[in-house]
Amino acid sequence: MKKRTVTYALLILSVLFPLFSNSSWITIGTTFVIYSIVSLSQDIVLGRAGMFDMGHAIYFGMGAYTTAILNSTYGVPVLLTIPFAVVIPVIFAVLLAAPIVHLKGDYLLVATLGFNIVFEQALKNNLFGITGGPNGIFGVGVPSIFGIEFSSQASIYYFSLFFLFLTLMIMNNLEASKTGRALHFINEDSLASETIGINTRFYKIFAFAISAALSGLAGVAFAVQYSTVSPEAFNFIQSVLFFTIVIVGGQSSIPGVLIGTFLMFVVPEIFREFATARYFVFGIAMILTMILRPKGIWPVKFGRIPKYIRH
Amino acid sequence: MKKLWGLFLVLAVAISLSSEAMASSYILIGVQAPITGKYANEGQGIAQAVKLIVSQQNAEGGILGKKIKVIVCDDEGTAVQAAICARDLVNKGVIAVIGSYTSTSTEAAEATYYRANVLQTSDGTSDRLTKHGYWTFFRNSFPNSAEAAFTAQYLVNKKHYKRIVVLSDHSSYSNGLSNAVAKAIKKAGGTVIYRGRITSGAQNFTPVLTKIKSMNPDVIYFGGYYTDGGLIRAQQVELRIKADFVGGDSVDNPDFLKLAGKSAAGTYLINVPTPSILPYPLAKNFLKAYKARYHMMPPSIWTLLNTDGLRAILFAIKETGTTNTVKLAKYLHNLKDFPGITGPVTFLKSGERTGSVYMTYEVQENGSKKIVYKEK
Amino acid sequence: MNTFFQQLVNGLTIGGIYALIALGYTMVYGVMKLINFAHGDLVALAAYIGLTIFMKVGTSSSGLSILLIVLIGTIMIIVFAGMMLELIAYRPLRNAGAPRLSAVVSALGASMVLENGMMLLWGPNLKIFPSNILPSSTWSIGGVIISSAQFFIIVSSLVFMLLLHLFINKTKLGTAIRAAAIDQEAAQLMGINVNRVIVTIFVLGSGLAAIGGIFVGIYYREVYFNMGWLYGLNAFVAAIVGGIGNIPGAMLGGILLGVFNAFISGYVSSSWSEAFTFILLIGILIFRPTGILGERVAEKV
Amino acid sequence: MHFLEVKNLTMRFGGLIAIDDLSFQIEEGQIFGIIGPNGAGKTTVFNCITGIYTPGTGEIIWQGKNITGKSSHLITKSGIVRTFQTIRLFSHMSVAENIMSGRHNKSRQSWLSGIIHTPFYKKDEKENWLKAAEQIDFFDLTDYTTIEVGSLPYGIQRKVEMARALATEPKLLILDEPAAGLNDKETEELSGMIFKIRDRGITVLLIEHDMDLVMNTTEELCVINFGKKIAEGTPESIQNNPKVIEAYLG
């Protein structure tokens, strides 16, 4: 019961946050919200299904680029770009994951990292003449309904927060479903999962697909928040950060991943004066966390079992 | 569940519509520049110059009876950080922004300033900066197309090169400049036999140079940064490629000479004048004041160009007696021959500054530079 | 045809450097099953250290002896750094029996620390090696140009690789390393001190990385704090192409990758060369995950 | 038609022949045993039947259908399920979740339930948890329901693995050395359990080292050595077969 109370309190706090913050803080809050969505979606692949995906920025970037290209180049309203920004990353996730999901551990890590580098170079080389090359794309608009433009920082915060809530709801639903459990089983022992009848290949690709969909949503929010997309925002270094956030925070652990995101994206904003040393400190923190808490800051507790079968 | 979502939507819309309003007893001027990262010294130069001018103005009692306050935002030279800065500066209520240093960060922020009616002046050289039709933007330097036209004139008509290779990296500045140069060369009747792109920082350029060697060029033009330019020149000489080497404005840096070593001698560099050779008394005074306050020279001409952008805006406020940016922009669009540190400042309707002064230097055996060709 | 052989020389030079660095990745992976992400940063660190030593002693004595001093000094410092890396970032995790992923993140953390430490220490701007460490003479052999630096790098890479090969195959410690690479637990049961083996591979790997870093310094002459990733990633790809965990594989992979890169940049497109490198990598992972020289190991059920 | 028929199965690893032209048949309701010295290829036979390995030549006919080379999960879906000699449980998860994993194929919610929870999902979820709970009761594991499986003693883990297998509602249960690592009392309990499982209408195929267990429980035995069948028959006939005695002693 107590846990539930804390959860609701935090949700309400996140909704009321703009009331008592200035716009700089709302900007930081929006950054946190957007990167939380990506980290949580990374957690589906890495934390839950246990696949070492170090190319997650690809799907985030595809979502952002889809919105940017459709809105900025072709004038499609932001809200109408959302379905495309979800479906396109999903299609690519399926196509890219299908040939490599059977790879184990580090091999998968290296393959996904490779995809990310190819992706970045494709963006820089202005593939099909639509990605804007090294500049990226500028001048993405804001969402509007019935001609009213929601351009204040607070409204973009809510736009992103809506996606975060959606993500949290899906992750919650996933956890208590056959699909979500299958991902955990595959993570624990892929072969044993196969022999009790789980189509591991299907669920591995599914994990990539659903997390690409959520990353795509985060990409939409990114494009709106920064009105800009550019290749370096989605390079493999970003993927390394998402990867790190999940492991440092705690795999499969929603509070853990959120804490990880907070440490990586909010704490440096507070200590901006020490900006140059921030990654140095973060590196030390990463090593220390892994030594002192190898399962992450807030490790997951398994055992979500319905009450009716507890005795 | 549905009720919760509904509640969320109602609250979200309500809170975002109760938008914030701010009033300040200061006139706020923003600086958006790379304070950290690869271009840190350039960014810091811009911030220091702006603070110097503003403190001089405040010492004279400010402007329109108000003091001026400078807010600096570090865009790290990246597009994403630039967009964050833009939003942040707008939210803090600045009326004008100086910066950024790179074209990419400038362009990434342009739309945000335009939507918020905030003036922006930048040294970015990408031609696209003035092509969006934003009335808020003023370029205080000269566009790539101006440098490209001069370069083509030099390569084709002065040096009569027949087989020209144009190289760049992938950055928006370098790619843009080199595309413009290639285009201008064709327009001037020259032939670009190869237009190549290298990966900045890759260090090993021998594969692409070997390919170039097999094409027998007269000249290799590189429109990128000195970090790569120095190595390209060194490796060119090592591979015994006999072509001349011509570099764009960002190759012109003391470290280019160090990286290219002995091979630097005989290369040609195209740039606007360095601060120390500016002939104007205003320039001499400014450099003196800058040196007195910061105990160093401004890092480059770009600092002074941005300073002129700021001076023009302050001048417009004084002349019009308002901080209404629409009126200020209207005034600036008609500004003619305002005496600047870097020469007379004249803006076109597009926000473009006219009257460029490019020159070609030749690097000598002893590492010094000699002016060999000048724009008429 | 000249162009072809010239590209081959270009590829061999950079390939030799990749191979030296790849050996460090492959040895660590072979024994510890860990991608040592900080390995590339040791290369950058070596270049900085080499430059610093050079600046200290550079004026006092003549060409080759300076190079020797710089090389030995740098190797000693980088070997020490490599041992510290193992002691601080990896050993505590190993002793605690932490999951594999923790070690990956620890390695990434170590990489961040090294990279940003170098930035704080030497500044974000690039540093430049003096151009007169090696005589700048070049030879033309049938129209193919080879410089003294290239010749020096290709030959000494081969020499160092040969030395490593002899060490691994002819000494007792080398045999222990091979045994630990095949089965760490069995090796432990046979009385091999695995910790000592691991320290040894870090000493060897860091030493070779130091040599690679110095070569980068004297040939390319510019040093910047995050260049470790550039060489690290390529060397790592080389290790996989050759068959990760396989020492001759890393040598072959390094040289092949260097030559592959040169031909792609020279004949296909220099804008896409990086993408081609990684497409090659992914292709190898999908169709022959054990690399060129690796052997397929069946999973025990 | 036999319940399960293995026909001329051959499996090689490089130069090594692990199974050599092996054939046997199992009838519905039997408790069938395979024995043989270490390295005789017993586990490899299981790996071929359950789709982990694809055999070189030969066929596996299951209820009249050829299932040779099919994926493991499809074979499981068709009613064959196995346990492992080295227990392979989801060791960081609770006993209940482990057993619930066996319900994967019987649960009819689609992958969409991972995103949106429908009323059908709720009904299906409850049904399957209750089925899992039945196995918990059957194997007398109620004291451990929420405990992390990896922390439990070996004997309990064996039971959990069998419970997980039974949760898939198989027709044929394959046990790979189920008595390995168990003490005498646990082994005795195990043989009782095997009969109980058979009484639920499930055919049992097992590999075992523990001769007492094999002789007490199985009805038909197949002996293999170096991948070849050397004898087949009732436990009594096997016990007196000179070839078998030679293989075990020699």
PDB file of N, CA and C in Angstrom, chain D residues 60-90:
ATOM      1  N   ILE D  60      12.065 -38.485 -36.502  1.00  0.00           N
ATOM      2  CA  ILE D  60      11.371 -38.600 -35.235  1.00  0.00           C
ATOM      3  C   ILE D  60       9.886 -38.405 -35.534  1.00  0.00           C
ATOM      4  N   ILE D  61       9.101 -39.464 -35.294  1.00  0.00           N
ATOM      5  CA  ILE D  61       7.677 -39.403 -35.619  1.00  0.00           C
ATOM      6  C   ILE D  61       6.904 -39.304 -34.316  1.00  0.00           C
ATOM      7  N   TRP D  62       6.132 -38.257 -34.190  1.00  0.00           N
ATOM      8  CA  TRP D  62       5.388 -37.995 -32.955  1.00  0.00           C
ATOM      9  C   TRP D  62       3.906 -38.010 -33.280  1.00  0.00           C
ATOM     10  N   GLN D  63       3.209 -39.021 -32.754  1.00  0.00           N
ATOM     11  CA  GLN D  63       1.779 -39.182 -33.015  1.00  0.00           C
ATOM     12  C   GLN D  63       1.502 -39.118 -34.517  1.00  0.00           C
ATOM     13  N   GLY D  64       2.344 -39.819 -35.259  1.00  0.00           N
ATOM     14  CA  GLY D  64       2.118 -39.921 -36.703  1.00  0.00           C
ATOM     15  C   GLY D  64       2.678 -38.766 -37.508  1.00  0.00           C
ATOM     16  N   LYS D  65       3.212 -37.729 -36.821  1.00  0.00           N
ATOM     17  CA  LYS D  65       3.734 -36.588 -37.583  1.00  0.00           C
ATOM     18  C   LYS D  65       5.250 -36.533 -37.469  1.00  0.00           C
ATOM     19  N   ASN D  66       5.874 -36.194 -38.592  1.00  0.00           N
ATOM     20  CA  ASN D  66       7.325 -36.067 -38.580  1.00  0.00           C
ATOM     21  C   ASN D  66       7.710 -34.728 -37.940  1.00  0.00           C
ATOM     22  N   ILE D  67       8.418 -34.764 -36.819  1.00  0.00           N
ATOM     23  CA  ILE D  67       8.799 -33.498 -36.163  1.00  0.00           C
ATOM     24  C   ILE D  67      10.300 -33.273 -36.226  1.00  0.00           C
ATOM     25  N   THR D  68      11.003 -34.046 -37.058  1.00  0.00           N
ATOM     26  CA  THR D  68      12.464 -33.915 -37.133  1.00  0.00           C
ATOM     27  C   THR D  68      12.862 -32.487 -37.499  1.00  0.00           C
ATOM     28  N   GLY D  69      13.751 -31.907 -36.732  1.00  0.00           N
ATOM     29  CA  GLY D  69      14.306 -30.597 -37.089  1.00  0.00           C
ATOM     30  C   GLY D  69      13.389 -29.421 -36.832  1.00  0.00           C
ATOM     31  N   LYS D  70      12.239 -29.667 -36.201  1.00  0.00           N
ATOM     32  CA  LYS D  70      11.364 -28.530 -35.871  1.00  0.00           C
ATOM     33  C   LYS D  70      11.921 -27.745 -34.691  1.00  0.00           C
ATOM     34  N   SER D  71      11.499 -26.487 -34.558  1.00  0.00           N
ATOM     35  CA  SER D  71      11.973 -25.673 -33.428  1.00  0.00           C
ATOM     36  C   SER D  71      11.463 -26.252 -32.116  1.00  0.00           C
ATOM     37  N   SER D  72      12.272 -26.030 -31.082  1.00  0.00           N
ATOM     38  CA  SER D  72      11.922 -26.526 -29.750  1.00  0.00           C
ATOM     39  C   SER D  72      10.530 -26.096 -29.318  1.00  0.00           C
ATOM     40  N   HIS D  73      10.237 -24.807 -29.506  1.00  0.00           N
ATOM     41  CA  HIS D  73       8.978 -24.323 -28.937  1.00  0.00           C
ATOM     42  C   HIS D  73       7.768 -24.943 -29.628  1.00  0.00           C
ATOM     43  N   LEU D  74       7.940 -25.288 -30.921  1.00  0.00           N
ATOM     44  CA  LEU D  74       6.820 -25.930 -31.628  1.00  0.00           C
ATOM     45  C   LEU D  74       6.633 -27.364 -31.132  1.00  0.00           C
ATOM     46  N   ILE D  75       7.752 -28.038 -30.869  1.00  0.00           N
ATOM     47  CA  ILE D  75       7.674 -29.406 -30.367  1.00  0.00           C
ATOM     48  C   ILE D  75       7.000 -29.410 -28.992  1.00  0.00           C
ATOM     49  N   THR D  76       7.385 -28.434 -28.178  1.00  0.00           N
ATOM     50  CA  THR D  76       6.755 -28.328 -26.857  1.00  0.00           C
ATOM     51  C   THR D  76       5.261 -28.082 -26.998  1.00  0.00           C
ATOM     52  N   LYS D  77       4.919 -27.219 -27.925  1.00  0.00           N
ATOM     53  CA  LYS D  77       3.515 -26.903 -28.147  1.00  0.00           C
ATOM     54  C   LYS D  77       2.727 -28.146 -28.548  1.00  0.00           C
ATOM     55  N   SER D  78       3.409 -29.071 -29.270  1.00  0.00           N
ATOM     56  CA  SER D  78       2.703 -30.271 -29.719  1.00  0.00           C
ATOM     57  C   SER D  78       2.609 -31.322 -28.618  1.00  0.00           C
ATOM     58  N   GLY D  79       3.178 -31.045 -27.429  1.00  0.00           N
ATOM     59  CA  GLY D  79       2.929 -31.936 -26.306  1.00  0.00           C
ATOM     60  C   GLY D  79       4.128 -32.689 -25.751  1.00  0.00           C
ATOM     61  N   ILE D  80       5.354 -32.357 -26.196  1.00  0.00           N
ATOM     62  CA  ILE D  80       6.537 -33.002 -25.622  1.00  0.00           C
ATOM     63  C   ILE D  80       7.265 -31.957 -24.777  1.00  0.00           C
ATOM     64  N   VAL D  81       7.562 -32.290 -23.536  1.00  0.00           N
ATOM     65  CA  VAL D  81       8.282 -31.314 -22.723  1.00  0.00           C
ATOM     66  C   VAL D  81       9.378 -32.041 -21.960  1.00  0.00           C
ATOM     67  N   ARG D  82      10.431 -31.325 -21.603  1.00  0.00           N
ATOM     68  CA  ARG D  82      11.581 -31.993 -20.994  1.00  0.00           C
ATOM     69  C   ARG D  82      12.079 -31.243 -19.753  1.00  0.00           C
ATOM     70  N   THR D  83      12.896 -31.955 -18.977  1.00  0.00           N
ATOM     71  CA  THR D  83      13.676 -31.304 -17.923  1.00  0.00           C
ATOM     72  C   THR D  83      15.145 -31.505 -18.280  1.00  0.00           C
ATOM     73  N   PHE D  84      16.011 -30.833 -17.519  1.00  0.00           N
ATOM     74  CA  PHE D  84      17.435 -30.900 -17.842  1.00  0.00           C
ATOM     75  C   PHE D  84      18.207 -31.615 -16.742  1.00  0.00           C
ATOM     76  N   GLN D  85      19.283 -32.247 -17.179  1.00  0.00           N
ATOM     77  CA  GLN D  85      20.161 -32.914 -16.222  1.00  0.00           C
ATOM     78  C   GLN D  85      20.748 -31.887 -15.252  1.00  0.00           C
ATOM     79  N   THR D  86      21.309 -30.792 -15.830  1.00  0.00           N
ATOM     80  CA  THR D  86      21.719 -29.665 -14.993  1.00  0.00           C
ATOM     81  C   THR D  86      20.508 -28.750 -14.957  1.00  0.00           C
ATOM     82  N   ILE D  87      19.878 -28.648 -13.821  1.00  0.00           N
ATOM     83  CA  ILE D  87      18.607 -27.921 -13.724  1.00  0.00           C
ATOM     84  C   ILE D  87      18.693 -26.556 -14.405  1.00  0.00           C
ATOM     85  N   ARG D  88      17.734 -26.271 -15.266  1.00  0.00           N
ATOM     86  CA  ARG D  88      17.724 -24.947 -15.912  1.00  0.00           C
ATOM     87  C   ARG D  88      16.430 -24.233 -15.559  1.00  0.00           C
ATOM     88  N   LEU D  89      16.465 -23.576 -14.399  1.00  0.00           N
ATOM     89  CA  LEU D  89      15.300 -22.786 -13.989  1.00  0.00           C
ATOM     90  C   LEU D  89      15.610 -21.312 -14.195  1.00  0.00           C
ATOM     91  N   PHE D  90      14.604 -20.470 -14.038  1.00  0.00           N
ATOM     92  CA  PHE D  90      14.808 -19.017 -14.117  1.00  0.00           C
ATOM     93  C   PHE D  90      15.169 -18.572 -12.711  1.00  0.00           C
TER      94      PHE D  90
END
